[in-house]
Each structure stands twice: as C-alpha cells, then as structure tokens.
C-alpha cells in the first residue's frame, strides 16, 4: 500500500543518510599476475586487461591475460602437484589446508566483501552477509569430508580424478570459486581455475590466501582471462575434468568440445525459475520472497525467481503490494549498506537487459518500473515488471539476468505446474502456500533441481544444487558435490 512514508521516498521528500562501507581497509594492486605453481608470474604474452567498478566505470586494476602457453604451464604445475604431493598426502592433512583457507577467508571477510562489491557491483549487504560467509562455509564443509570419503560412499573406494579445469562466472565470483575449489581439493584433485573477466579481483585475493595458507605449489592455479582462456582450459589434453558455471550458450560450446574425450564434466547453466504464489499463502512474506528472488542482486542469479506465477484470485492484491514494495527499493551505490539493487555487472549485461525490455514491449507486455532515480554514471537498471505476458513470449522463456520479473496468473494447481515447467530450463523454483501437501506435490511435479518452499534463494553447503534440461549437467554441493570429483572404484 502507498503509505505516507514510501510515498515520500517516492517523491524524493526524504532520503536515508548515506552509509557507505569504507575502502580504507582494503588494498588493490595496480596490476595482478597469474598464480601458477605457488607464484605470481607474468603472462607470456605480456598482455593485461582492465577490470572496472561497474558503479563508477573507473578502473580498479589491470589483470594478466593468460594465453594457451600460460594455461599449459598451469596445467603442468597442477599435474606435478597432483602426482607428487596432493594425491599422496594423508587425507586428514589435506583437510587441514582447506580449513586454513576457510579460517583466513573469515578473518579477511570484510576486505573480501568490499572488493567483491567494488569489482562486480553487488550490494555490500549481499557480499557481506551472503557471498563471503557462504564461501568460507563451503571450505569448512568440504574440509570436513577430506578424511571421510569412504564413509560418504560406503563399500566403494573413492579416487580423485586428477587435474580439474574450472571456469566461473561474474555473479558470485568468490562463492563460485569456493564451490569449485573446495570439493576438488577435498577429494584429492588439483585445480586450474579461471575467474570471469569482469570480476577477477577476489580470485586474486584468494590466491594470496592460498599462498598464506601454505598450500603446496601447483595445487591451486588461478589464471585470468576471457573466453579464449576458458576455451584453452577446456581443450587442454592434461585436464581430467571440467566444471563450468555460466551461460547455456557457452555450456553448449564446452559440451561439444568435450564430446568424445575422456574428460568428465559438470555444467551449471541458466534458469528461468517460477515463484508460484497460491491464494492461501502469507502474501506479505511471498512479496518479500519475490523481491529477494529477482530484485536483490540485480537479478544476476542463475536460480533467480524471474517468473511470478500468482493465483488469479489474489493476483491484483499481490501485484499491488509488490509495486508498493518496489517503490521502496533503493538502487545505487553498491558500497552503501542501505542499497538493495547495486550496479549491473557490465555494460554488455546492461545492454542485454535493455534489449529484453524492448523485446517485452514489442511482444505487447505492459511494463512497470519503480520510480527509483538512477546514478548518472555506472550501469544501473530499475526494478521492472512485465504483466500481460503469455507463455510463448521471449521474456517468459529466456533468461534475462537482470532485475526484471515476468508476471503470469493461474487458476488451478495443474495449470501452475504446466506453466512452471514450460521453459527450456529447470534449475529452481519457489512455492508459497499454507498447505504442506501442496508443497510436496509441487516439489514432485516441478522439474527443477531446487524448490524453495515459503522462502527463496537460500543456500547451504550441505545441499546439492544443479539443473535439469538446459540448466545443466551434474550437481554441486553436499555429498553430490563430492561425487563429481571422484572415481568410485569397487
Ligand atoms: P559466459 O558464459 O560467457 O561467461 C562465463 C564464464 O565462461 C566466464 O569466465 C567466461 O570468460 C567464460 N567463457 C566464455 N566463453 C567461453 C568459452 N568459449 N569457453 C570456455 N569459457 C568461456 O557468460 P556471459 O557472457 O558473461 O553472460 C551471458 C549470459 O549468461 C548472461 O546474460 C546470463 O544469462 C548467463 N549467465 C549465467 C550464469 C549462471 O550462473 N548460470 C552466470 C553468468 C552469466
Ligand atoms: Mg570489475
């Protein structure tokens, strides 16, 4: 409801005082090298690329661009470390190193959070309360498994795969690195990992942590670069397993490149999750869940609740409350502790979102945007609703990866299921209802890897994550996440 308070905020009558996180406790070097065989080394080509702050468009640092020769060096270092040290080490000892990474990361959490927000544009509230604590939690969790793998797979002899090549995206830079590195190491593999080109800085800080933790040289190698560097990792014959998170488009390219090779792989790709609101749901909580699912974090979440399916009898009410809540969302400086929606990660991603805003209009959708004022510099997007859309519309079918929600209605349970399942994706979903039986039925009938009930976007290292259909292959997290880095012998 338009309360006097949010109406004032709407009209610019009053504002929160700025509450920026300080940057005097962090250090960002002018230039970062590659982290290979335990050392920071210059790229063979001598080439570097810029990483900017997407909220100001200012350069933060320059980062080495790894060529095929650098990738080769990293893979060889990983192979030697695997054969001579890491796979031979007592599992309990491996666990100690992983614990050490987790503890140092916790000690330096504030620095990690600030750099994550500077380099990628996400609100400090998210990086401080979600990304960094969860990244540390993954190292803690998998450290605990290192010496218990036989108990995870009773009656089998778990063996590491060898050298894992890992390619990660820009939406959860440190967290995705943790998802990939922690289970790989716990299982006795060594790693060559590539962060995304727009968000390499926390990976380079992680390299410092890994060096401080005293990991044997070559166990973790971090190579920076763009798609070409990623392709060099995928194609390197010395790699035993590829783990990729990113777009479905690149996932397909990788799958093709790996077809017929001995390399195993996991792919975590896009999504178009439905948040399904039944008339018997606690509506205010549901509205908060919708907002959390698609607007916080700029919608840069593969499992974002980018579709709203609301039961017809409460649709007007839910949309009204949602618009009121949208009016209070603060878009702006990612370092401000009151910011809800930070900067879009890159100009390219902003253009993608804007392209979809245009497509939505052309398809006849009704567009509603909050009245938030956007900063003059940097890449920002207002929280947006599309209503009056139909199932075949591109904005209902395709991943937009921005703060853009497509709203549809349904009458019956079966209609909700049919609509929820009717996209090429199957990563996640949400259901909001007072009835436990409906929740159980929904979780059985929706083809998605994760279904949240009366909540959304909750993560824990113990629970597996991954998709059906075009959302990917394999699972990460929990016991399933170990399986992806092991060969189970009889
Ligand atoms: P992308 O898939 O190109 O980038 C992800 C990672 O893959 C980056 O590290 C990139 O350098 C690397 N990469 C790019 N081309 C490669 C290749 N041929 N071989 C190996 N590695 C390669 O994603 P992009 O272009 O940044 O975003 C495009 C769309 O992808 C977004 O609009 C969004 O819809 C989706 N996306 C999904 C993510 C997820 O978490 N599932 C994360 C990021 C983007
Ligand atoms: Mg950046």
Coordinates of C-alpha atoms and ligand atoms in Angstrom, one line a residue:
X1 CA 0.0 0.0 0.0
X2 CA 1.3 3.5 -0.7
X3 CA 1.9 4.5 2.9
X4 CA 2.8 8.2 3.6
X5 CA 6.4 7.0 4.2
X6 CA 7.0 5.3 0.9
X7 CA 5.1 7.9 -0.9
X8 CA 7.6 10.5 0.4
X9 CA 10.6 8.3 -0.5
X10 CA 9.0 8.0 -3.9
X11 CA 8.7 11.8 -4.3
X12 CA 12.2 12.3 -3.0
X13 CA 10.8 14.1 0.1
X14 CA 13.4 12.4 2.4
X15 CA 16.3 10.2 1.9
X16 CA 18.4 7.8 4.0
X17 CA 21.7 9.3 5.1
X18 CA 24.5 7.6 3.1
X19 CA 26.0 4.6 4.9
X20 CA 28.9 3.6 2.7
X21 CA 31.3 0.8 3.7
X22 CA 34.8 2.3 3.9
X23 CA 37.5 1.3 1.5
X24 CA 40.5 2.3 3.6
X25 CA 40.9 -1.2 4.9
X26 CA 41.5 -2.9 1.6
X27 CA 44.4 -2.9 -0.8
X28 CA 44.0 -3.4 -4.5
X29 CA 47.2 -3.6 -6.5
X30 CA 47.6 -1.7 -9.8
X31 CA 48.3 -5.0 -11.5
X32 CA 47.7 -8.7 -10.9
X33 CA 49.8 -11.5 -12.3
X34 CA 48.8 -15.1 -12.9
X35 CA 49.0 -17.5 -9.9
X36 CA 50.9 -20.6 -11.2
X37 CA 52.8 -23.2 -9.2
X38 CA 52.5 -21.1 -6.0
X39 CA 53.9 -17.9 -7.5
X40 CA 52.6 -14.8 -9.1
X41 CA 54.0 -14.9 -12.6
X42 CA 53.8 -12.5 -15.6
X43 CA 51.8 -13.7 -18.6
X44 CA 53.9 -14.9 -21.5
X45 CA 52.2 -12.5 -23.9
X46 CA 52.8 -9.5 -21.6
X47 CA 49.1 -8.6 -22.1
X48 CA 46.9 -7.3 -19.3
X49 CA 43.2 -6.2 -19.3
X50 CA 41.3 -3.8 -17.2
X51 CA 38.7 -4.6 -14.5
X52 CA 36.5 -1.7 -13.7
X53 CA 34.0 -0.8 -11.0
X54 CA 30.6 -1.0 -12.8
X55 CA 29.1 1.5 -10.4
X56 CA 31.5 4.3 -11.4
X57 CA 33.1 2.9 -14.7
X58 CA 36.5 3.6 -13.1
X59 CA 39.4 1.3 -13.5
X60 CA 40.3 -0.7 -10.4
X61 CA 43.2 -2.7 -11.6
X62 CA 44.8 -4.4 -14.6
X63 CA 44.9 -8.2 -14.7
X64 CA 47.1 -10.6 -16.7
X65 CA 45.6 -12.3 -19.7
X66 CA 46.6 -15.9 -19.8
X67 CA 47.4 -17.4 -23.2
X68 CA 47.4 -21.1 -24.2
X69 CA 51.1 -21.2 -23.1
X70 CA 50.2 -19.9 -19.6
X71 CA 47.3 -22.4 -19.3
X72 CA 49.7 -25.1 -20.3
X73 CA 52.1 -24.0 -17.6
X74 CA 49.3 -24.0 -15.0
X75 CA 48.0 -27.5 -16.1
X76 CA 51.6 -28.9 -15.9
X77 CA 52.1 -27.4 -12.4
X78 CA 48.7 -28.9 -11.3
X79 CA 49.7 -32.3 -12.8
X80 CA 53.0 -32.4 -10.9
X81 CA 51.4 -31.2 -7.7
X82 CA 48.7 -33.9 -8.1
X83 CA 51.1 -36.8 -8.8
X84 CA 53.9 -35.9 -6.4
X85 CA 52.1 -34.2 -3.4
X86 CA 48.4 -33.8 -3.2
X87 CA 47.1 -37.2 -4.2
X88 CA 49.7 -38.9 -2.0
X89 CA 49.1 -36.7 1.1
X90 CA 47.1 -38.2 4.0
X91 CA 43.5 -37.0 3.6
X92 CA 43.4 -35.6 7.1
X93 CA 46.4 -33.4 6.1
X94 CA 44.6 -32.2 3.0
X95 CA 41.7 -31.3 5.3
X96 CA 43.9 -29.1 7.4
X97 CA 45.0 -27.0 4.5
X98 CA 41.4 -26.5 3.4
X99 CA 40.4 -25.5 7.0
X100 CA 43.2 -23.0 6.9
X101 CA 41.8 -21.4 3.7
X102 CA 38.4 -21.1 5.4
X103 CA 39.7 -19.5 8.5
X104 CA 41.9 -16.9 6.7
X105 CA 39.0 -16.1 4.5
X106 CA 36.8 -15.5 7.6
X107 CA 39.4 -13.3 9.1
X108 CA 39.6 -11.2 5.9
X109 CA 35.9 -11.3 5.3
X110 CA 35.4 -7.6 5.3
X111 CA 38.1 -7.0 2.8
X112 CA 36.7 -9.7 0.5
X113 CA 33.2 -8.3 0.7
X114 CA 34.3 -4.8 -0.1
X115 CA 36.3 -5.9 -3.1
X116 CA 33.5 -8.2 -4.3
X117 CA 31.1 -5.2 -4.3
X118 CA 33.6 -2.8 -6.0
X119 CA 34.6 -5.2 -8.8
X120 CA 31.2 -6.7 -9.5
X121 CA 28.6 -4.1 -8.5
X122 CA 26.6 -6.2 -6.0
X123 CA 25.3 -4.5 -2.8
X124 CA 27.7 -4.8 0.1
X125 CA 24.8 -6.2 2.2
X126 CA 24.8 -9.2 -0.1
X127 CA 28.5 -9.7 -0.4
X128 CA 29.0 -9.2 3.4
X129 CA 26.1 -11.4 4.6
X130 CA 25.8 -14.0 1.8
X131 CA 28.7 -14.4 -0.6
X132 CA 31.7 -14.3 1.7
X133 CA 30.3 -16.2 4.7
X134 CA 28.9 -18.9 2.3
X135 CA 32.3 -19.1 0.5
X136 CA 34.1 -19.8 3.8
X137 CA 31.3 -22.2 4.8
X138 CA 32.0 -24.3 1.7
X139 CA 35.7 -24.6 2.6
X140 CA 34.8 -25.6 6.1
X141 CA 32.2 -28.1 4.9
X142 CA 34.4 -29.8 2.4
X143 CA 37.5 -29.7 4.7
X144 CA 35.5 -32.0 7.0
X145 CA 34.9 -34.5 4.2
X146 CA 38.6 -34.8 3.2
X147 CA 39.3 -37.7 5.5
X148 CA 35.8 -39.3 5.5
X149 CA 35.3 -40.0 1.8
X150 CA 34.9 -43.8 2.4
X151 CA 32.0 -43.0 4.7
X152 CA 30.4 -40.9 2.1
X153 CA 30.4 -43.8 -0.4
X154 CA 30.3 -47.0 1.7
X155 CA 31.7 -50.1 0.0
X156 CA 33.4 -48.1 -2.7
X157 CA 37.0 -46.9 -3.0
X158 CA 36.9 -43.2 -3.9
X159 CA 39.8 -42.0 -6.1
X160 CA 40.5 -38.4 -7.2
X161 CA 40.1 -37.6 -11.0
X162 CA 43.3 -35.7 -11.3
X163 CA 43.5 -32.1 -12.6
X164 CA 40.2 -30.1 -12.6
X165 CA 39.8 -27.2 -15.0
X166 CA 37.2 -24.8 -13.6
X167 CA 35.6 -21.8 -15.3
X168 CA 33.3 -19.5 -13.3
X169 CA 31.1 -16.5 -13.9
X170 CA 30.8 -13.0 -12.5
X171 CA 27.6 -13.1 -10.5
X172 CA 29.1 -14.8 -7.4
X173 CA 32.8 -14.6 -8.0
X174 CA 34.3 -15.8 -4.7
X175 CA 31.4 -18.1 -3.9
X176 CA 31.7 -19.9 -7.3
X177 CA 35.4 -20.3 -6.7
X178 CA 34.7 -21.8 -3.3
X179 CA 32.0 -24.2 -4.8
X180 CA 34.5 -25.4 -7.3
X181 CA 37.8 -25.4 -5.4
X182 CA 36.8 -26.8 -2.0
X183 CA 35.3 -30.2 -3.1
X184 CA 38.0 -30.7 -5.7
X185 CA 40.8 -30.3 -3.1
X186 CA 38.9 -32.4 -0.5
X187 CA 38.8 -35.3 -3.0
X188 CA 42.5 -35.0 -3.8
X189 CA 42.4 -33.2 -7.1
X190 CA 44.4 -30.2 -8.1
X191 CA 42.9 -27.2 -9.8
X192 CA 43.3 -24.7 -12.7
X193 CA 40.6 -22.1 -12.3
X194 CA 39.6 -19.1 -14.3
X195 CA 37.5 -16.3 -12.8
X196 CA 35.3 -14.2 -15.1
X197 CA 37.0 -11.3 -16.9
X198 CA 34.8 -8.6 -15.2
X199 CA 35.3 -9.9 -11.6
X200 CA 38.9 -11.3 -11.2
X201 CA 39.9 -9.4 -8.0
X202 CA 38.5 -11.6 -5.2
X203 CA 40.1 -14.6 -7.0
X204 CA 43.4 -12.9 -6.9
X205 CA 42.8 -12.2 -3.2
X206 CA 42.0 -15.9 -2.8
X207 CA 45.4 -16.6 -4.4
X208 CA 47.0 -14.6 -1.6
X209 CA 45.0 -16.6 0.9
X210 CA 46.1 -19.9 -0.7
X211 CA 49.7 -18.8 -0.6
X212 CA 49.3 -17.6 3.1
X213 CA 47.7 -21.0 4.0
X214 CA 50.9 -22.6 2.7
X215 CA 49.3 -24.9 0.2
X216 CA 51.9 -26.9 -1.8
X217 CA 52.8 -25.1 -5.0
X218 CA 50.6 -26.1 -8.0
X219 CA 47.7 -27.4 -6.0
X220 CA 45.6 -24.4 -6.9
X221 CA 46.5 -22.3 -10.0
X222 CA 44.5 -19.2 -10.9
X223 CA 44.6 -17.9 -14.5
X224 CA 42.8 -14.8 -15.5
X225 CA 41.5 -14.0 -19.0
X226 CA 38.3 -14.0 -21.1
X227 CA 36.5 -16.7 -23.2
X228 CA 39.6 -17.6 -25.1
X229 CA 41.5 -18.5 -21.9
X230 CA 38.4 -20.6 -20.8
X231 CA 38.5 -22.4 -24.1
X232 CA 42.2 -23.1 -23.7
X233 CA 41.5 -24.8 -20.4
X234 CA 38.6 -26.8 -21.9
X235 CA 40.8 -28.0 -24.7
X236 CA 43.9 -28.8 -22.8
X237 CA 44.7 -32.5 -23.0
X238 CA 46.1 -32.6 -19.5
X239 CA 42.7 -31.8 -17.9
X240 CA 40.7 -34.6 -16.4
X241 CA 37.5 -32.8 -15.5
X242 CA 35.8 -29.6 -16.4
X243 CA 33.5 -27.7 -14.1
X244 CA 31.7 -24.7 -15.7
X245 CA 29.1 -22.2 -14.4
X246 CA 27.8 -19.6 -16.9
X247 CA 25.6 -19.2 -19.9
X248 CA 23.8 -22.0 -21.6
X249 CA 25.4 -20.8 -24.9
X250 CA 28.9 -21.3 -23.6
X251 CA 27.9 -24.5 -21.8
X252 CA 26.9 -26.0 -25.2
X253 CA 30.2 -25.0 -26.8
X254 CA 32.0 -26.7 -23.9
X255 CA 29.9 -29.8 -24.2
X256 CA 30.6 -30.1 -27.9
X257 CA 34.3 -29.6 -27.3
X258 CA 34.3 -32.4 -24.7
X259 CA 32.2 -34.9 -26.6
X260 CA 34.3 -38.0 -27.3
X261 CA 37.1 -37.1 -24.9
X262 CA 37.8 -38.9 -21.7
X263 CA 37.2 -35.7 -19.7
X264 CA 34.2 -35.7 -17.3
X265 CA 32.3 -32.5 -16.7
X266 CA 29.6 -30.7 -14.7
X267 CA 27.8 -27.7 -16.2
X268 CA 25.7 -25.3 -14.2
X269 CA 23.9 -23.1 -16.7
X270 CA 20.9 -20.7 -16.9
X271 CA 17.5 -20.7 -15.4
X272 CA 14.0 -19.2 -15.6
X273 CA 12.6 -20.1 -12.2
X274 CA 8.9 -19.6 -11.4
X275 CA 7.9 -18.3 -8.0
X276 CA 4.4 -19.7 -7.5
X277 CA 2.1 -17.9 -5.1
X278 CA -1.1 -19.7 -4.1
X279 CA -4.1 -17.7 -2.7
X280 CA -3.6 -19.3 0.7
X281 CA 0.0 -18.0 1.0
X282 CA 1.1 -15.4 3.6
X283 CA 1.1 -12.7 1.0
X284 CA 3.4 -10.2 2.6
X285 CA 6.1 -12.9 3.1
X286 CA 5.5 -14.0 -0.5
X287 CA 6.0 -10.5 -1.8
X288 CA 9.3 -10.3 0.2
X289 CA 10.3 -13.6 -1.4
X290 CA 9.6 -12.3 -4.9
X291 CA 11.7 -9.2 -4.2
X292 CA 14.5 -11.3 -2.8
X293 CA 14.2 -13.7 -5.7
X294 CA 14.6 -11.3 -8.5
X295 CA 15.4 -7.7 -7.5
X296 CA 18.1 -8.1 -4.8
X297 CA 21.4 -8.8 -6.5
X298 CA 20.2 -7.1 -9.7
X299 CA 18.7 -10.4 -10.8
X300 CA 22.2 -11.7 -11.5
X301 CA 21.3 -15.1 -10.2
X302 CA 21.0 -18.2 -12.3
X303 CA 18.3 -19.5 -9.9
X304 CA 16.6 -16.1 -9.7
X305 CA 12.8 -16.2 -9.5
X306 CA 12.4 -14.4 -12.8
X307 CA 8.9 -15.5 -13.3
X308 CA 6.0 -14.9 -11.0
X309 CA 3.0 -17.2 -11.2
X310 CA 0.2 -15.9 -9.0
X311 CA -3.2 -17.5 -8.4
X312 CA -5.8 -15.4 -10.1
X313 CA -7.9 -14.7 -7.1
X314 CA -5.0 -12.9 -5.3
X315 CA -3.2 -11.6 -8.4
X316 CA -4.3 -7.9 -8.2
X317 CA -3.6 -7.8 -4.5
X318 CA -0.1 -9.4 -4.9
X319 CA 0.8 -7.1 -7.8
X320 CA -0.4 -4.0 -5.8
X321 CA 1.7 -5.0 -2.8
X322 CA 4.7 -5.8 -5.0
X323 CA 4.5 -2.4 -6.7
X324 CA 4.4 -0.7 -3.2
X325 CA 7.4 -2.7 -2.1
X326 CA 9.3 -1.9 -5.4
X327 CA 8.8 1.8 -4.6
X328 CA 10.9 1.4 -1.5
X329 CA 13.8 -0.4 -3.2
X330 CA 17.0 1.6 -3.3
X331 CA 19.1 1.4 -6.4
X332 CA 22.6 2.8 -6.3
X333 CA 26.0 2.7 -4.7
X334 CA 26.8 -1.0 -4.1
X335 CA 29.0 0.0 -1.1
X336 CA 26.1 1.7 0.7
X337 CA 24.7 -0.6 3.4
X338 CA 21.2 0.5 2.6
X339 CA 21.4 -0.3 -1.1
X340 CA 19.0 -3.1 -2.3
X341 CA 20.0 -3.1 -6.0
X342 CA 23.5 -2.4 -7.0
X343 CA 25.2 -1.9 -10.4
X344 CA 24.6 -4.2 -13.3
X345 CA 27.9 -6.1 -13.7
X346 CA 28.9 -4.8 -17.1
X347 CA 27.9 -2.5 -19.9
X348 CA 27.3 -5.6 -22.0
X349 CA 25.0 -7.1 -19.5
X350 CA 23.1 -3.8 -19.2
X351 CA 22.6 -3.8 -22.9
X352 CA 21.3 -7.4 -22.8
X353 CA 18.7 -6.4 -20.2
X354 CA 17.8 -3.3 -22.2
X355 CA 17.3 -5.4 -25.3
X356 CA 14.9 -7.6 -23.4
X357 CA 13.0 -4.5 -22.1
X358 CA 12.5 -3.6 -25.7
X359 CA 11.5 -7.1 -26.7
X360 CA 8.9 -7.3 -23.9
X361 CA 7.3 -4.1 -25.1
X362 CA 7.3 -5.3 -28.7
X363 CA 5.6 -8.5 -27.6
X364 CA 2.9 -6.4 -26.1
X365 CA 3.7 -6.7 -22.4
X366 CA 2.8 -4.0 -20.0
X367 CA 5.9 -2.6 -18.4
X368 CA 6.0 -1.2 -14.9
X369 CA 9.2 0.3 -13.4
X370 CA 9.8 1.7 -10.0
X371 CA 10.4 5.5 -9.8
X372 CA 13.9 4.9 -8.4
X373 CA 16.4 7.6 -9.5
X374 CA 19.5 6.0 -11.1
X375 CA 23.0 7.3 -10.6
X376 CA 24.3 9.3 -13.6
X377 CA 27.4 7.2 -14.0
X378 CA 27.7 3.4 -14.0
X379 CA 25.4 0.6 -15.2
X380 CA 22.1 0.6 -13.4
X381 CA 18.6 -0.7 -14.1
X382 CA 15.3 0.0 -12.4
X383 CA 13.3 -2.9 -11.0
X384 CA 10.9 -3.9 -13.7
X385 CA 7.6 -5.9 -14.0
X386 CA 6.2 -7.3 -17.2
X387 CA 2.5 -8.0 -16.9
X388 CA 0.1 -9.2 -19.6
X389 CA 2.6 -11.7 -21.0
X390 CA 1.9 -15.1 -22.4
X391 CA 3.8 -18.4 -22.1
X392 CA 5.4 -18.2 -25.5
X393 CA 6.8 -14.7 -25.1
X394 CA 10.6 -14.4 -25.1
X395 CA 10.6 -12.6 -21.8
X396 CA 8.9 -15.6 -20.3
X397 CA 11.1 -18.2 -22.0
X398 CA 14.6 -16.7 -22.0
X399 CA 17.0 -15.8 -19.2
X400 CA 17.3 -12.0 -18.9
X401 CA 19.7 -12.0 -15.9
X402 CA 18.5 -8.6 -14.6
X403 CA 16.0 -7.1 -12.2
X404 CA 13.1 -7.9 -14.5
X405 CA 10.1 -10.0 -13.5
X406 CA 7.6 -11.6 -15.9
X407 CA 4.2 -11.9 -14.2
X408 CA 1.6 -14.5 -15.1
X409 CA -1.5 -15.9 -13.4
X410 CA -3.0 -19.3 -13.0
X411 CA -6.3 -20.8 -11.7
X412 CA -5.6 -24.4 -10.9
X413 CA -2.7 -26.4 -9.4
X414 CA -2.1 -28.2 -12.7
X415 CA -2.0 -25.0 -14.6
X416 CA 0.7 -23.7 -12.3
X417 CA 2.7 -26.8 -12.8
X418 CA 2.3 -26.8 -16.6
X419 CA 3.4 -23.1 -16.8
X420 CA 6.3 -23.6 -14.3
X421 CA 7.7 -26.4 -16.4
X422 CA 7.1 -24.8 -19.8
X423 CA 10.6 -23.3 -20.4
X424 CA 13.8 -24.9 -21.7
X425 CA 15.2 -24.6 -18.2
X426 CA 14.9 -26.4 -14.9
X427 CA 17.2 -25.0 -12.2
X428 CA 15.0 -23.8 -9.4
X429 CA 11.5 -22.8 -8.3
X430 CA 9.6 -21.4 -5.4
X431 CA 6.2 -22.3 -3.9
X432 CA 4.2 -20.2 -1.5
X433 CA 1.3 -21.8 0.3
X434 CA -0.1 -22.6 3.7
X435 CA -0.6 -26.3 2.8
X436 CA 2.2 -28.8 3.3
X437 CA 0.5 -31.3 0.9
X438 CA 0.7 -28.7 -2.0
X439 CA 4.4 -28.2 -1.3
X440 CA 5.1 -31.9 -1.5
X441 CA 3.1 -32.3 -4.7
X442 CA 4.8 -29.2 -6.2
X443 CA 8.3 -30.4 -5.4
X444 CA 7.5 -33.7 -7.1
X445 CA 5.9 -32.2 -10.2
X446 CA 8.2 -29.3 -11.0
X447 CA 11.3 -30.4 -13.0
X448 CA 13.9 -28.3 -11.2
X449 CA 16.9 -29.1 -9.2
X450 CA 15.9 -26.9 -6.2
X451 CA 12.5 -25.9 -5.0
X452 CA 12.2 -23.5 -2.1
X453 CA 9.0 -23.5 -0.1
X454 CA 7.8 -20.3 1.6
X455 CA 11.3 -18.9 1.1
X456 CA 13.7 -18.2 -1.8
X457 CA 17.4 -18.2 -2.7
X458 CA 18.6 -20.0 0.5
X459 CA 21.9 -21.8 0.2
X460 CA 23.8 -24.2 2.4
X461 CA 27.0 -26.2 1.6
X462 CA 25.3 -29.4 2.6
X463 CA 22.5 -29.3 -0.1
X464 CA 23.1 -30.2 -3.7
X465 CA 22.5 -27.7 -6.5
X466 CA 22.1 -28.2 -10.2
X467 CA 19.6 -28.3 -13.0
X468 CA 17.5 -30.3 -15.5
X469 CA 17.1 -29.8 -19.2
X470 CA 19.1 -26.8 -20.5
X471 CA 20.1 -25.7 -16.9
X472 CA 22.9 -28.1 -16.9
X473 CA 24.5 -31.4 -16.1
X474 CA 25.6 -32.7 -12.7
X475 CA 25.3 -31.4 -9.1
X476 CA 27.4 -29.3 -6.9
X477 CA 27.3 -29.0 -3.1
X478 CA 26.7 -31.6 -0.4
X479 CA 27.6 -35.3 -1.0
X480 CA 26.7 -35.0 -4.6
X481 CA 29.4 -32.4 -5.0
X482 CA 32.0 -34.9 -3.8
X483 CA 30.8 -37.4 -6.4
X484 CA 31.6 -35.0 -9.2
X485 CA 35.3 -35.0 -8.3
X486 CA 35.8 -38.7 -7.6
X487 CA 36.0 -42.0 -9.4
X488 CA 34.3 -44.7 -7.3
X489 CA 36.1 -48.0 -7.6
X490 CA 34.6 -51.3 -6.4
Ligands
LIG1 P1 29.6 -16.6 -20.2 O1 29.1 -17.9 -20.1 O2 30.3 -16.1 -21.5 O3 30.8 -16.5 -19.1 C1 31.0 -17.4 -18.0 C2 32.5 -17.8 -18.0 O4 32.8 -18.5 -19.1 C3 33.5 -16.6 -17.9 O5 34.5 -16.9 -17.1 C4 33.9 -16.5 -19.4 O6 35.2 -16.0 -19.5 C5 34.0 -18.0 -19.8 N1 33.9 -18.3 -21.2 C6 33.3 -17.5 -22.2 N2 33.4 -18.1 -23.4 C7 34.0 -19.3 -23.1 C8 34.4 -20.4 -24.0 N3 34.1 -20.4 -25.3 N4 35.0 -21.5 -23.4 C9 35.2 -21.5 -22.1 N5 34.9 -20.5 -21.3 C10 34.3 -19.4 -21.8 O7 28.5 -15.6 -19.7 P2 28.4 -14.0 -20.0 O8 28.6 -13.8 -21.5 O9 29.2 -13.3 -19.1 O10 26.9 -13.8 -19.7 C11 25.9 -14.1 -20.7 C12 24.6 -14.6 -20.1 O11 24.9 -15.9 -19.4 C13 24.0 -13.8 -19.0 O12 23.2 -12.8 -19.6 C14 23.3 -14.8 -18.2 O13 22.0 -15.0 -18.8 C15 24.1 -16.0 -18.3 N6 24.9 -16.3 -17.1 C16 24.6 -17.3 -16.3 C17 25.3 -17.5 -15.1 C18 24.9 -18.6 -14.2 O14 25.3 -18.5 -13.0 N7 24.3 -19.7 -14.6 C19 26.4 -16.7 -14.8 C20 26.8 -15.7 -15.8 C21 26.0 -15.5 -16.9
LIG2 MG1 35.1 -5.4 -12.5

